[in-house]
PDB file of C-alpha atoms in Angstrom:
ATOM      1  CA  MET Z 834      42.103 -24.565 -16.484  1.00 48.00           C
ATOM      2  CA  THR Z 835      40.189 -25.418 -19.644  1.00 51.00           C
ATOM      3  CA  THR Z 836      36.594 -24.215 -19.733  1.00 51.00           C
ATOM      4  CA  MET Z 837      34.146 -26.755 -21.093  1.00 51.00           C
ATOM      5  CA  THR Z 838      31.127 -25.317 -22.856  1.00 46.00           C
ATOM      6  CA  PRO Z 839      27.865 -26.723 -24.185  1.00 44.00           C
ATOM      7  CA  THR Z 840      27.618 -27.368 -27.895  1.00 43.00           C
ATOM      8  CA  ARG Z 841      27.628 -24.102 -29.802  1.00 43.00           C
ATOM      9  CA  PRO Z 842      25.451 -23.521 -32.850  1.00 42.00           C
ATOM     10  CA  HIS Z 843      27.468 -22.489 -35.880  1.00 42.00           C
ATOM     11  CA  THR Z 844      27.201 -18.730 -36.353  1.00 39.00           C
ATOM     12  CA  PRO Z 845      27.938 -17.681 -39.947  1.00 38.00           C
ATOM     13  CA  SER Z 846      31.063 -15.554 -40.210  1.00 39.00           C
ATOM     14  CA  ARG Z 847      31.950 -12.989 -42.822  1.00 32.00           C
ATOM     15  CA  THR Z 848      33.277 -15.878 -44.904  1.00 35.00           C
ATOM     16  CA  ASP Z 849      29.832 -17.489 -44.993  1.00 37.00           C
ATOM     17  CA  ARG Z 850      28.271 -14.271 -46.240  1.00 32.00           C
ATOM     18  CA  GLN Z 851      30.766 -13.634 -49.014  1.00 32.00           C
ATOM     19  CA  PRO Z 852      30.550 -14.988 -52.568  1.00 32.00           C
ATOM     20  CA  ASP Z 853      32.271 -18.305 -53.143  1.00 37.00           C
ATOM     21  CA  VAL Z 854      35.693 -18.397 -54.742  1.00 37.00           C
ATOM     22  CA  ASP Z 855      37.321 -20.789 -57.173  1.00 45.00           C
ATOM     23  CA  TRP Z 856      39.526 -23.019 -55.068  1.00 38.00           C
ATOM     24  CA  HIS Z 857      41.060 -24.881 -57.998  1.00 44.00           C
ATOM     25  CA  GLN Z 858      44.759 -24.071 -58.241  1.00 40.00           C
ATOM     26  CA  GLU Z 859      46.690 -24.771 -61.439  1.00 40.00           C
ATOM     27  CA  VAL Z 860      50.005 -26.517 -60.862  1.00 41.00           C
ATOM     28  CA  ASP Z 861      52.034 -23.940 -62.756  1.00 38.00           C
ATOM     29  CA  ARG Z 862      50.427 -20.957 -61.045  1.00 37.00           C
ATOM     30  CA  ILE Z 863      52.632 -19.040 -58.628  1.00 38.00           C
ATOM     31  CA  THR Z 864      51.163 -16.170 -56.653  1.00 42.00           C
ATOM     32  CA  ARG Z 865      53.181 -13.961 -54.323  1.00 42.00           C
ATOM     33  CA  HIS Z 866      52.272 -10.675 -52.734  1.00 41.00           C
ATOM     34  CA  THR Z 867      52.748  -8.955 -49.415  1.00 41.00           C
ATOM     35  CA  ALA Z 868      50.289  -8.503 -46.594  1.00 44.00           C
ATOM     36  CA  SER Z 869      50.483  -8.172 -42.853  1.00 44.00           C
ATOM     37  CA  LEU Z 870      48.752 -10.139 -40.136  1.00 48.00           C
ATOM     38  CA  PRO Z 871      47.437  -8.132 -37.199  1.00 45.00           C
ATOM     39  CA  THR Z 872      49.137 -10.413 -34.688  1.00 49.00           C
ATOM     40  CA  GLY Z 873      52.595  -9.944 -36.212  1.00 51.00           C
ATOM     41  CA  PRO Z 874      53.657 -13.629 -36.319  1.00 54.00           C
ATOM     42  CA  THR Z 875      57.353 -14.400 -35.974  1.00 63.00           C
ATOM     43  CA  THR Z 876      57.161 -17.711 -37.869  1.00 81.00           C
ATOM     44  CA  ALA Z 877      55.667 -18.651 -41.211  1.00 91.00           C
ATOM     45  CA  ARG Z 878      51.950 -19.442 -41.120  1.00 93.00           C
ATOM     46  CA  LEU Z 879      50.387 -22.083 -43.337  1.00 95.00           C
ATOM     47  CA  PHE Z 880      46.680 -21.496 -43.919  1.00 97.00           C
ATOM     48  CA  VAL Z 881      45.187 -24.778 -45.059  1.00 97.00           C
ATOM     49  CA  ASP Z 882      41.853 -26.454 -45.613  1.00 97.00           C
ATOM     50  CA  LEU Z 883      42.497 -29.834 -43.997  1.00 97.00           C
ATOM     51  CA  THR Z 884      39.915 -31.490 -46.272  1.00 97.00           C
ATOM     52  CA  SER Z 885      41.852 -30.512 -49.412  1.00 96.00           C
ATOM     53  CA  PRO Z 886      44.333 -32.851 -51.139  1.00 97.00           C
ATOM     54  CA  TRP Z 887      46.800 -29.957 -51.048  1.00 96.00           C
ATOM     55  CA  ALA Z 888      46.809 -30.299 -47.263  1.00 96.00           C
ATOM     56  CA  TYR Z 889      47.884 -33.922 -47.514  1.00 97.00           C
ATOM     57  CA  LEU Z 890      50.591 -33.177 -50.076  1.00 96.00           C
ATOM     58  CA  ALA Z 891      51.807 -30.340 -47.844  1.00 96.00           C
ATOM     59  CA  HIS Z 892      51.910 -32.787 -44.933  1.00 95.00           C
ATOM     60  CA  LEU Z 893      54.138 -35.110 -46.958  1.00 94.00           C
ATOM     61  CA  ARG Z 894      56.392 -32.446 -48.409  1.00 93.00           C
ATOM     62  CA  LEU Z 895      56.766 -30.024 -45.513  1.00 90.00           C
ATOM     63  CA  ALA Z 896      57.367 -32.597 -42.779  1.00 79.00           C
ATOM     64  CA  ASP Z 897      60.974 -31.473 -42.381  1.00 74.00           C
ATOM     65  CA  SER Z 898      59.826 -27.869 -41.908  1.00 73.00           C
ATOM     66  CA  ALA Z 899      57.472 -28.656 -39.033  1.00 65.00           C
ATOM     67  CA  ASP Z 900      59.390 -26.482 -36.575  1.00 70.00           C
ATOM     68  CA  ASP Z 901      59.465 -23.489 -38.916  1.00 84.00           C
ATOM     69  CA  ILE Z 902      55.812 -23.409 -39.989  1.00 91.00           C
ATOM     70  CA  THR Z 903      52.670 -22.968 -37.907  1.00 93.00           C
ATOM     71  CA  TRP Z 904      49.669 -24.750 -39.435  1.00 96.00           C
ATOM     72  CA  THR Z 905      46.274 -23.070 -39.154  1.00 97.00           C
ATOM     73  CA  ALA Z 906      43.047 -24.726 -40.302  1.00 97.00           C
ATOM     74  CA  VAL Z 907      40.610 -22.614 -42.312  1.00 97.00           C
ATOM     75  CA  GLN Z 908      37.057 -23.197 -43.464  1.00 96.00           C
ATOM     76  CA  ARG Z 909      36.059 -22.465 -47.022  1.00 93.00           C
ATOM     77  CA  LEU Z 910      32.543 -21.494 -48.000  1.00 92.00           C
ATOM     78  CA  THR Z 911      30.867 -24.774 -48.908  1.00 94.00           C
ATOM     79  CA  ALA Z 912      27.513 -26.371 -49.603  1.00 94.00           C
ATOM     80  CA  ILE Z 913      28.631 -29.626 -47.962  1.00 96.00           C
ATOM     81  CA  PRO Z 914      26.192 -30.606 -45.178  1.00 96.00           C
ATOM     82  CA  ARG Z 915      27.583 -30.792 -41.658  1.00 96.00           C
ATOM     83  CA  THR Z 916      27.022 -34.549 -41.836  1.00 96.00           C
ATOM     84  CA  GLY Z 917      29.153 -34.809 -44.987  1.00 97.00           C
ATOM     85  CA  LEU Z 918      28.460 -35.162 -48.693  1.00 97.00           C
ATOM     86  CA  ARG Z 919      27.955 -38.615 -50.199  1.00 96.00           C
ATOM     87  CA  SER Z 920      26.594 -37.643 -53.598  1.00 94.00           C
ATOM     88  CA  GLY Z 921      28.169 -36.107 -56.682  1.00 92.00           C
ATOM     89  CA  GLY Z 922      28.025 -32.507 -57.822  1.00 93.00           C
ATOM     90  CA  ARG Z 923      30.143 -29.372 -57.966  1.00 95.00           C
ATOM     91  CA  GLU Z 924      31.862 -29.865 -54.602  1.00 95.00           C
ATOM     92  CA  ARG Z 925      33.038 -33.365 -55.480  1.00 96.00           C
ATOM     93  CA  ASP Z 926      34.078 -32.333 -58.987  1.00 97.00           C
ATOM     94  CA  GLU Z 927      36.127 -29.443 -57.603  1.00 95.00           C
ATOM     95  CA  LEU Z 928      37.877 -31.617 -55.037  1.00 96.00           C
ATOM     96  CA  GLN Z 929      38.623 -34.185 -57.738  1.00 97.00           C
ATOM     97  CA  ARG Z 930      40.233 -31.454 -59.869  1.00 96.00           C
ATOM     98  CA  GLN Z 931      42.369 -30.426 -56.908  1.00 96.00           C
ATOM     99  CA  LEU Z 932      43.350 -34.051 -56.349  1.00 97.00           C
ATOM    100  CA  GLU Z 933      44.373 -34.537 -59.975  1.00 97.00           C
ATOM    101  CA  ALA Z 934      46.520 -31.395 -59.820  1.00 96.00           C
ATOM    102  CA  ALA Z 935      48.108 -32.541 -56.550  1.00 96.00           C
ATOM    103  CA  ARG Z 936      48.811 -36.004 -58.002  1.00 96.00           C
ATOM    104  CA  TYR Z 937      50.456 -34.380 -61.024  1.00 95.00           C
ATOM    105  CA  MET Z 938      52.750 -32.459 -58.702  1.00 95.00           C
ATOM    106  CA  ALA Z 939      53.443 -35.339 -56.306  1.00 95.00           C
ATOM    107  CA  GLY Z 940      56.791 -37.089 -56.331  1.00 92.00           C
ATOM    108  CA  ALA Z 941      57.343 -40.812 -56.761  1.00 92.00           C
ATOM    109  CA  ASP Z 942      57.332 -41.353 -52.999  1.00 92.00           C
ATOM    110  CA  GLU Z 943      54.265 -39.172 -52.347  1.00 94.00           C
ATOM    111  CA  GLU Z 944      51.176 -41.373 -52.498  1.00 92.00           C
ATOM    112  CA  LEU Z 945      47.758 -39.867 -53.153  1.00 95.00           C
ATOM    113  CA  PRO Z 946      44.589 -41.750 -54.145  1.00 95.00           C
ATOM    114  CA  ALA Z 947      43.213 -41.552 -57.681  1.00 96.00           C
ATOM    115  CA  ILE Z 948      39.724 -40.488 -56.601  1.00 96.00           C
ATOM    116  CA  VAL Z 949      38.393 -38.521 -53.655  1.00 97.00           C
ATOM    117  CA  PRO Z 950      36.969 -40.478 -50.695  1.00 97.00           C
ATOM    118  CA  SER Z 951      33.314 -41.480 -50.774  1.00 96.00           C
ATOM    119  CA  VAL Z 952      32.315 -38.970 -48.079  1.00 97.00           C
ATOM    120  CA  LEU Z 953      33.374 -35.319 -48.238  1.00 97.00           C
ATOM    121  CA  PRO Z 954      33.542 -33.973 -44.663  1.00 98.00           C
ATOM    122  CA  HIS Z 955      32.586 -30.443 -43.725  1.00 97.00           C
ATOM    123  CA  PRO Z 956      35.765 -28.387 -43.139  1.00 97.00           C
ATOM    124  CA  ARG Z 957      34.508 -26.960 -39.838  1.00 97.00           C
ATOM    125  CA  THR Z 958      34.339 -30.322 -38.090  1.00 97.00           C
ATOM    126  CA  VAL Z 959      37.890 -31.198 -39.101  1.00 98.00           C
ATOM    127  CA  ALA Z 960      39.135 -27.740 -38.116  1.00 98.00           C
ATOM    128  CA  ALA Z 961      37.426 -28.143 -34.733  1.00 98.00           C
ATOM    129  CA  ALA Z 962      39.231 -31.413 -34.020  1.00 97.00           C
ATOM    130  CA  TYR Z 963      42.546 -29.872 -35.024  1.00 98.00           C
ATOM    131  CA  ALA Z 964      41.972 -26.742 -32.925  1.00 98.00           C
ATOM    132  CA  GLU Z 965      41.286 -28.848 -29.844  1.00 96.00           C
ATOM    133  CA  ALA Z 966      44.454 -30.829 -30.542  1.00 96.00           C
ATOM    134  CA  VAL Z 967      46.513 -27.643 -30.855  1.00 96.00           C
ATOM    135  CA  ASP Z 968      45.077 -26.483 -27.539  1.00 95.00           C
ATOM    136  CA  LEU Z 969      46.182 -29.792 -25.994  1.00 93.00           C
ATOM    137  CA  GLY Z 970      49.671 -29.557 -27.486  1.00 93.00           C
ATOM    138  CA  CYS Z 971      49.307 -32.502 -29.889  1.00 94.00           C
ATOM    139  CA  GLY Z 972      48.293 -30.664 -33.041  1.00 95.00           C
ATOM    140  CA  ALA Z 973      50.908 -32.188 -35.354  1.00 94.00           C
ATOM    141  CA  ALA Z 974      50.106 -35.771 -34.350  1.00 95.00           C
ATOM    142  CA  VAL Z 975      46.362 -35.270 -34.735  1.00 97.00           C
ATOM    143  CA  ARG Z 976      46.810 -33.477 -38.058  1.00 97.00           C
ATOM    144  CA  GLU Z 977      48.839 -36.402 -39.384  1.00 96.00           C
ATOM    145  CA  THR Z 978      46.230 -38.883 -38.158  1.00 97.00           C
ATOM    146  CA  LEU Z 979      43.374 -36.937 -39.747  1.00 98.00           C
ATOM    147  CA  LEU Z 980      45.063 -36.521 -43.118  1.00 97.00           C
ATOM    148  CA  GLU Z 981      46.230 -40.119 -43.395  1.00 97.00           C
ATOM    149  CA  ALA Z 982      42.884 -41.507 -42.235  1.00 97.00           C
ATOM    150  CA  TYR Z 983      41.109 -39.486 -44.916  1.00 98.00           C
ATOM    151  CA  TRP Z 984      43.426 -39.648 -47.912  1.00 96.00           C
ATOM    152  CA  LEU Z 985      44.936 -43.106 -47.406  1.00 95.00           C
ATOM    153  CA  GLU Z 986      42.103 -44.976 -45.687  1.00 96.00           C
ATOM    154  CA  GLY Z 987      39.068 -43.056 -46.957  1.00 96.00           C
ATOM    155  CA  LYS Z 988      37.572 -42.587 -43.485  1.00 97.00           C
ATOM    156  CA  ASP Z 989      34.946 -39.932 -42.826  1.00 98.00           C
ATOM    157  CA  ILE Z 990      36.942 -37.584 -40.601  1.00 98.00           C
ATOM    158  CA  GLY Z 991      33.921 -35.319 -40.240  1.00 97.00           C
ATOM    159  CA  ASP Z 992      32.043 -37.994 -38.276  1.00 97.00           C
ATOM    160  CA  PRO Z 993      32.458 -37.625 -34.479  1.00 97.00           C
ATOM    161  CA  GLU Z 994      32.200 -41.388 -34.015  1.00 96.00           C
ATOM    162  CA  VAL Z 995      35.027 -41.989 -36.487  1.00 97.00           C
ATOM    163  CA  LEU Z 996      37.137 -39.380 -34.701  1.00 97.00           C
ATOM    164  CA  ARG Z 997      36.485 -41.085 -31.372  1.00 95.00           C
ATOM    165  CA  ARG Z 998      37.952 -44.286 -32.778  1.00 95.00           C
ATOM    166  CA  ILE Z 999      41.060 -42.910 -34.479  1.00 96.00           C
ATOM    167  CA  LEU Z1000      42.185 -40.041 -32.230  1.00 96.00           C
ATOM    168  CA  PRO Z1001      42.496 -41.456 -28.675  1.00 94.00           C
ATOM    169  CA  PRO Z1002      45.810 -43.242 -29.432  1.00 94.00           C
ATOM    170  CA  VAL Z1003      47.445 -39.896 -30.250  1.00 94.00           C
ATOM    171  CA  VAL Z1004      45.571 -37.722 -27.739  1.00 94.00           C
ATOM    172  CA  VAL Z1005      45.230 -39.728 -24.527  1.00 90.00           C
ATOM    173  CA  GLU Z1006      48.477 -40.091 -22.620  1.00 82.00           C
ATOM    174  CA  GLU Z1007      49.269 -43.365 -20.917  1.00 80.00           C
ATOM    175  CA  GLY Z1008      48.244 -43.223 -17.280  1.00 73.00           C
ATOM    176  CA  ALA Z1009      46.124 -40.114 -17.813  1.00 67.00           C
ATOM    177  CA  LEU Z1010      44.396 -39.022 -14.615  1.00 69.00           C
ATOM    178  CA  CYS Z1011      40.687 -38.346 -14.233  1.00 76.00           C
ATOM    179  CA  THR Z1012      40.505 -34.604 -14.803  1.00 77.00           C
ATOM    180  CA  GLY Z1013      36.957 -34.214 -16.045  1.00 80.00           C
ATOM    181  CA  ASP Z1014      38.321 -33.246 -19.472  1.00 84.00           C
ATOM    182  CA  PRO Z1015      36.899 -35.706 -22.051  1.00 87.00           C
ATOM    183  CA  ARG Z1016      39.648 -34.729 -24.459  1.00 88.00           C
ATOM    184  CA  ARG Z1017      42.467 -35.878 -22.201  1.00 84.00           C
ATOM    185  CA  GLU Z1018      40.613 -38.853 -20.729  1.00 85.00           C
ATOM    186  CA  PHE Z1019      38.894 -40.273 -23.818  1.00 86.00           C
ATOM    187  CA  GLY Z1020      40.305 -38.432 -26.833  1.00 88.00           C
ATOM    188  CA  TYR Z1021      36.990 -36.763 -27.651  1.00 93.00           C
ATOM    189  CA  LEU Z1022      37.737 -33.597 -29.628  1.00 95.00           C
ATOM    190  CA  VAL Z1023      34.381 -32.652 -31.163  1.00 96.00           C
ATOM    191  CA  SER Z1024      30.828 -32.688 -29.883  1.00 95.00           C
ATOM    192  CA  PRO Z1025      28.064 -34.868 -31.368  1.00 95.00           C
ATOM    193  CA  ALA Z1026      26.980 -31.684 -33.180  1.00 96.00           C
ATOM    194  CA  ARG Z1027      30.453 -31.554 -34.811  1.00 97.00           C
ATOM    195  CA  GLU Z1028      31.537 -28.426 -32.944  1.00 97.00           C
ATOM    196  CA  PRO Z1029      34.591 -27.776 -30.730  1.00 96.00           C
ATOM    197  CA  LEU Z1030      34.270 -28.731 -27.075  1.00 95.00           C
ATOM    198  CA  THR Z1031      36.060 -25.835 -25.417  1.00 95.00           C
ATOM    199  CA  ASP Z1032      36.009 -22.058 -25.472  1.00 96.00           C
ATOM    200  CA  SER Z1033      39.732 -21.990 -26.212  1.00 96.00           C
ATOM    201  CA  ALA Z1034      39.384 -24.080 -29.380  1.00 97.00           C
ATOM    202  CA  TYR Z1035      36.303 -22.138 -30.452  1.00 97.00           C
ATOM    203  CA  HIS Z1036      38.173 -18.835 -30.226  1.00 97.00           C
ATOM    204  CA  LEU Z1037      41.287 -20.311 -31.831  1.00 97.00           C
ATOM    205  CA  MET Z1038      39.237 -21.330 -34.863  1.00 98.00           C
ATOM    206  CA  ALA Z1039      37.713 -17.861 -35.040  1.00 97.00           C
ATOM    207  CA  ARG Z1040      41.164 -16.249 -34.909  1.00 97.00           C
ATOM    208  CA  TRP Z1041      42.529 -18.507 -37.650  1.00 97.00           C
ATOM    209  CA  GLN Z1042      39.536 -17.757 -39.842  1.00 97.00           C
ATOM    210  CA  GLN Z1043      39.824 -14.007 -39.281  1.00 96.00           C
ATOM    211  CA  GLU Z1044      43.543 -14.005 -40.099  1.00 94.00           C
ATOM    212  CA  TRP Z1045      42.826 -15.931 -43.298  1.00 95.00           C
ATOM    213  CA  GLU Z1046      40.142 -13.424 -44.252  1.00 94.00           C
ATOM    214  CA  ASP Z1047      42.474 -10.534 -43.444  1.00 93.00           C
ATOM    215  CA  VAL Z1048      44.975 -11.737 -46.054  1.00 91.00           C
ATOM    216  CA  GLY Z1049      42.262 -12.142 -48.681  1.00 92.00           C
ATOM    217  CA  ARG Z1050      41.065 -15.747 -48.230  1.00 92.00           C
ATOM    218  CA  PRO Z1051      43.830 -17.047 -50.536  1.00 91.00           C
ATOM    219  CA  GLY Z1052      42.515 -20.550 -51.246  1.00 90.00           C
ATOM    220  CA  PRO Z1053      43.046 -23.963 -49.641  1.00 93.00           C
ATOM    221  CA  LEU Z1054      46.817 -23.602 -49.270  1.00 95.00           C
ATOM    222  CA  ALA Z1055      48.682 -20.379 -48.538  1.00 95.00           C
ATOM    223  CA  LEU Z1056      51.979 -19.673 -46.808  1.00 95.00           C
ATOM    224  CA  VAL Z1057      52.469 -16.318 -45.116  1.00 94.00           C
ATOM    225  CA  ASP Z1058      56.103 -15.694 -44.233  1.00 91.00           C
ATOM    226  CA  ALA Z1059      57.133 -13.708 -41.177  1.00 86.00           C
ATOM    227  CA  ASP Z1060      57.793 -10.693 -43.433  1.00 88.00           C
ATOM    228  CA  GLY Z1061      54.196 -10.793 -44.708  1.00 88.00           C
ATOM    229  CA  SER Z1062      54.886 -12.215 -48.172  1.00 92.00           C
ATOM    230  CA  ILE Z1063      52.259 -14.697 -49.321  1.00 94.00           C
ATOM    231  CA  THR Z1064      52.689 -17.738 -51.544  1.00 94.00           C
ATOM    232  CA  THR Z1065      49.541 -19.553 -52.621  1.00 93.00           C
ATOM    233  CA  GLY Z1066      48.544 -22.848 -54.160  1.00 91.00           C
ATOM    234  CA  PRO Z1067      51.093 -25.326 -55.536  1.00 92.00           C
ATOM    235  CA  ALA Z1068      53.835 -22.686 -55.355  1.00 94.00           C
ATOM    236  CA  VAL Z1069      53.925 -23.282 -51.589  1.00 93.00           C
ATOM    237  CA  LEU Z1070      55.265 -26.772 -52.258  1.00 93.00           C
ATOM    238  CA  LEU Z1071      57.907 -25.896 -54.837  1.00 90.00           C
ATOM    239  CA  PRO Z1072      61.578 -26.331 -53.806  1.00 81.00           C
TER     240      PRO Z1072
END
C-alpha cells in the first residue's frame, strides 16, 4: 500500500552544499572510467538530468535500448527558482550551449529546437514527477511525455498545473477505481509545492541522487554499465 505524505520541504543534500560543476559537454569529448555502485545493479544505469537537451536526444537515440537501460533522474546544483526561470543569465546560457552541442550531434531524423524553452524548470520538480511514475510502473511513458512536452512544445514541465494537464492520459488507467491515490485516480504526480507525493518516490529520488554522487556527479548524462564502467556526455550516444 502506498503511503501518502504531506508536502515535504526540500532539504539540501550533499549536492546542494558542493561547488557547482561545468555541465557543458563538448561533442568530441569521451570519458570512460570504472566505478562501482553500492547496490550492484545488474543492468546499465543512465543518470540523466531530465531538463537537459541531452536527455531528449538520449530519449530519441536510445529508444531501442529501453529494456537494457534503467533511467534515473538526477538534480544538478542550480540557481533556478522552484517556480522556474523566465529571465536570461548563466543558467539559460549554459542550457543553450548544451542544446547547440546536442543539435550538432543529432541526426537528420532527430528534431531539437533551435533555442531553449522560455521557462527553465527546476530539475527537482521534474525528477519528482518521474519518480512517482516509476513507482506506478509507467516511468517510460511519463518520461516521454515530459521530454516531448518540454523540448517540442515548450511547456513548463516544472509547473504542477501543466503536469496535471499533460500526465493523466498516460498515468490514469481506463476504468480506474477509487483508491484514494490521487496519482492513479487523477494523474497528479507532484504537490502544489512541486515535491513528490509519496514516501516511496521521495526515497527513490534520494537513492538516485546518492548513487549519482557516489560515482562523482558525472554531469547531465552518464551511463554506468553493469561492470561499473562509466561513459559520460555525448559519448553515451555514440554508436
